[in-house]
C-alpha positions as a printed Julia matrix, in Angstrom:
206×3 Matrix{Float64}:
 -79.69  -48.11  -11.45
 -78.33  -45.06   -9.38
 -77.52  -46.09   -6.13
 -75.07  -44.43   -3.27
 -72.65  -45.76   -0.82
 -71.2   -44.8     2.43
 -67.42  -44.29    3.49
 -66.38  -42.75    6.48
 -65.83  -39.64    4.39
 -69.2   -39.09    3.69
 -71.66  -40.78    0.92
 -70.68  -41.3    -2.79
 -73.03  -42.33   -6.05
 -72.8   -45.58   -7.86
 -74.43  -47.15  -10.75
 -75.45  -50.86  -10.47
 -76.03  -53.63  -13.1
 -77.33  -57.06  -12.72
 -79.1   -59.25  -10.7
 -80.2   -58.77   -6.61
 -78.68  -62.16   -6.01
 -75.24  -63.57   -5.97
 -71.54  -62.27   -6.45
 -71.13  -58.8    -7.07
 -68.49  -56.97   -8.95
 -67.0   -53.73   -7.86
 -65.36  -51.89  -10.97
 -62.99  -49.06  -11.04
 -61.81  -46.82  -13.67
 -58.69  -45.41  -14.65
 -58.38  -42.15  -12.96
 -58.21  -38.66  -14.4
 -58.57  -38.15  -18.08
 -58.41  -42.13  -18.92
 -61.84  -42.18  -16.85
 -63.52  -39.88  -19.75
 -62.39  -42.14  -22.39
 -63.11  -45.62  -20.89
 -66.19  -44.93  -18.85
 -68.75  -45.97  -21.67
 -66.72  -48.93  -22.59
 -66.73  -50.26  -18.7
 -70.58  -49.56  -18.52
 -70.96  -51.66  -21.85
 -68.77  -54.45  -20.09
 -71.12  -54.07  -17.06
 -74.36  -54.56  -18.91
 -72.76  -58.02  -21.01
 -71.96  -59.34  -17.4
 -75.49  -58.48  -16.54
 -76.65  -60.51  -19.42
 -74.65  -63.23  -18.31
 -75.98  -63.07  -14.49
 -73.44  -61.26  -12.77
 -74.14  -58.16  -10.67
 -71.74  -55.57  -10.51
 -71.06  -51.77   -9.56
 -69.51  -48.75  -10.76
 -68.84  -46.37   -7.63
 -67.75  -42.65   -8.06
 -64.67  -42.13   -5.81
 -63.74  -38.8    -3.55
 -62.57  -36.56   -6.3
 -63.72  -38.22   -8.93
 -66.51  -38.48  -11.23
 -69.82  -36.62   -9.52
 -68.08  -36.57   -6.31
 -68.76  -33.27   -4.4
 -64.71  -33.67   -3.14
 -62.62  -31.6    -5.34
 -59.88  -33.6    -6.98
 -57.11  -31.39   -5.8
 -58.32  -32.38   -2.36
 -58.43  -35.98   -2.92
 -56.07  -38.51   -1.45
 -55.09  -42.1    -2.92
 -56.07  -43.44    0.73
 -59.35  -41.67    0.52
 -60.14  -43.07   -2.78
 -58.89  -46.55   -1.7
 -60.93  -46.56    1.53
 -64.03  -45.5    -0.7
 -63.55  -48.09   -2.89
 -63.06  -50.67   -0.14
 -66.57  -49.64    1.17
 -68.62  -50.52   -1.75
 -69.78  -53.91   -0.98
 -68.81  -56.84   -3.04
 -66.9   -59.95   -3.56
 -64.92  -59.34   -6.89
 -63.04  -56.26   -8.54
 -62.67  -55.32  -11.78
 -59.96  -52.54  -12.78
 -59.13  -50.49  -15.59
 -55.24  -49.36  -15.81
 -54.61  -47.26  -12.7
 -57.81  -47.88  -11.41
 -56.24  -51.19  -10.37
 -54.35  -48.72   -7.59
 -57.61  -48.05   -6.23
 -58.3   -51.79   -5.78
 -58.19  -52.55   -2.01
 -60.1   -54.14    0.92
 -61.03  -57.7     1.37
 -62.39  -59.33   -1.72
 -62.64  -62.61   -2.87
 -60.99  -62.26   -6.32
 -59.23  -59.3    -8.39
 -59.5   -59.04  -12.25
 -56.98  -56.42  -13.86
 -57.18  -54.99  -17.32
 -53.71  -53.6   -18.25
 -53.07  -52.54  -14.74
 -51.02  -49.79  -14.42
 -48.59  -49.01  -11.29
 -48.36  -45.56   -9.77
 -44.82  -44.65  -10.62
 -46.09  -45.38  -14.19
 -49.14  -42.93  -14.1
 -46.95  -40.42  -12.35
 -44.55  -40.52  -15.22
 -47.5   -39.77  -17.72
 -48.92  -36.92  -15.38
 -45.27  -35.23  -15.58
 -45.05  -35.7   -18.9
 -48.6   -34.15  -19.75
 -47.7   -31.28  -16.93
 -44.71  -30.54  -19.01
 -46.49  -30.75  -22.69
 -48.97  -28.44  -21.53
 -46.68  -25.84  -19.67
 -48.87  -25.41  -16.59
 -49.17  -26.0   -13.32
 -52.01  -28.57  -13.7
 -51.78  -32.25  -15.19
 -53.9   -32.09  -18.34
 -56.34  -30.57  -16.88
 -56.3   -31.83  -13.17
 -55.23  -29.82  -10.04
 -53.47  -32.5    -8.07
 -52.51  -32.32   -4.52
 -49.03  -33.12   -3.03
 -50.39  -35.8    -0.63
 -51.8   -37.83   -3.92
 -48.79  -37.2    -6.02
 -46.72  -38.49   -2.99
 -48.84  -41.45   -2.6
 -48.54  -42.54   -6.21
 -45.02  -42.59   -6.4
 -45.19  -45.44   -4.08
 -48.71  -47.05   -4.99
 -48.53  -50.82   -6.64
 -51.25  -52.82   -7.65
 -52.64  -56.19   -5.81
 -52.09  -59.83   -7.15
 -54.8   -60.24   -9.5
 -55.9   -61.91  -13.14
 -54.03  -59.83  -15.28
 -55.55  -59.47  -18.82
 -53.74  -57.09  -21.62
 -53.64  -56.37  -25.23
 -52.0   -58.67  -27.6
 -49.78  -55.83  -28.61
 -48.73  -55.18  -24.95
 -45.59  -57.1   -24.2
 -45.8   -57.33  -20.41
 -46.7   -60.6   -18.77
 -50.47  -61.23  -18.73
 -52.6   -64.45  -17.63
 -54.85  -63.65  -20.67
 -54.07  -61.52  -23.79
 -57.13  -60.12  -26.33
 -57.09  -58.27  -29.65
 -58.13  -54.51  -30.09
 -56.53  -51.24  -29.52
 -56.54  -49.75  -26.22
 -59.47  -47.1   -25.79
 -57.64  -45.31  -23.55
 -55.03  -43.86  -25.97
 -57.54  -42.38  -28.16
 -58.44  -38.52  -28.46
 -61.94  -38.89  -27.78
 -64.18  -41.34  -25.4
 -65.11  -44.58  -27.47
 -66.37  -47.63  -27.32
 -65.59  -51.39  -28.37
 -68.65  -53.25  -27.75
 -67.48  -56.29  -29.47
 -64.31  -56.31  -26.72
 -66.96  -55.84  -23.96
 -68.61  -58.93  -24.93
 -65.44  -61.27  -25.32
 -64.03  -59.64  -21.65
 -67.5   -60.34  -20.42
 -67.07  -64.19  -21.17
 -63.76  -63.99  -19.54
 -64.7   -62.79  -16.66
 -67.8   -64.71  -15.89
 -65.54  -67.55  -16.53
 -63.36  -66.48  -13.72
 -65.92  -65.78  -11.02
 -67.72  -69.14  -11.49
 -64.69  -71.0   -11.15
 -63.87  -68.9    -7.96
 -67.13  -69.39   -6.82
 -66.34  -73.15   -7.27
């Protein structure tokens, strides 16, 4: 269902899934091009959670998705403020979406979280490879770039692919969708992760 939420900078759209009662998970897509590559997968994951009786919301954030705010005018502080304004007890973030995971929540679940400095290095490589002033097709403001340099993620339950050498609370099979050339989906992985998230939420709820 399409819904809306308000934050101090205006109103943005969001998708809602699952029941009208019980805890709500607020999801954050990765920033920029990786959002396009993972959006279908995240929607599949949130629908799988709905099948398990867990509600969720997938908000557009300032400068992202269908937001009326241009990407180059958005700041990380605005994105975080908007994300924090979405009602929900828990968060689910993919890759650099973990950098947006701000606000008072009962628990955080991050899949392959990316620190701001890591994202900035990737963006600079894209700009150098493309030989242009943009970053893989995105025009980014100086404020956002400066914020990313220092941005770090909050403490969370960390899940990663088995091929990722970094530490994690849980590791899963499969290949990173954000590394593929085109948007793709992995329904089997979505079901697998939905089981982990549902178990985690119920443990947090006691």
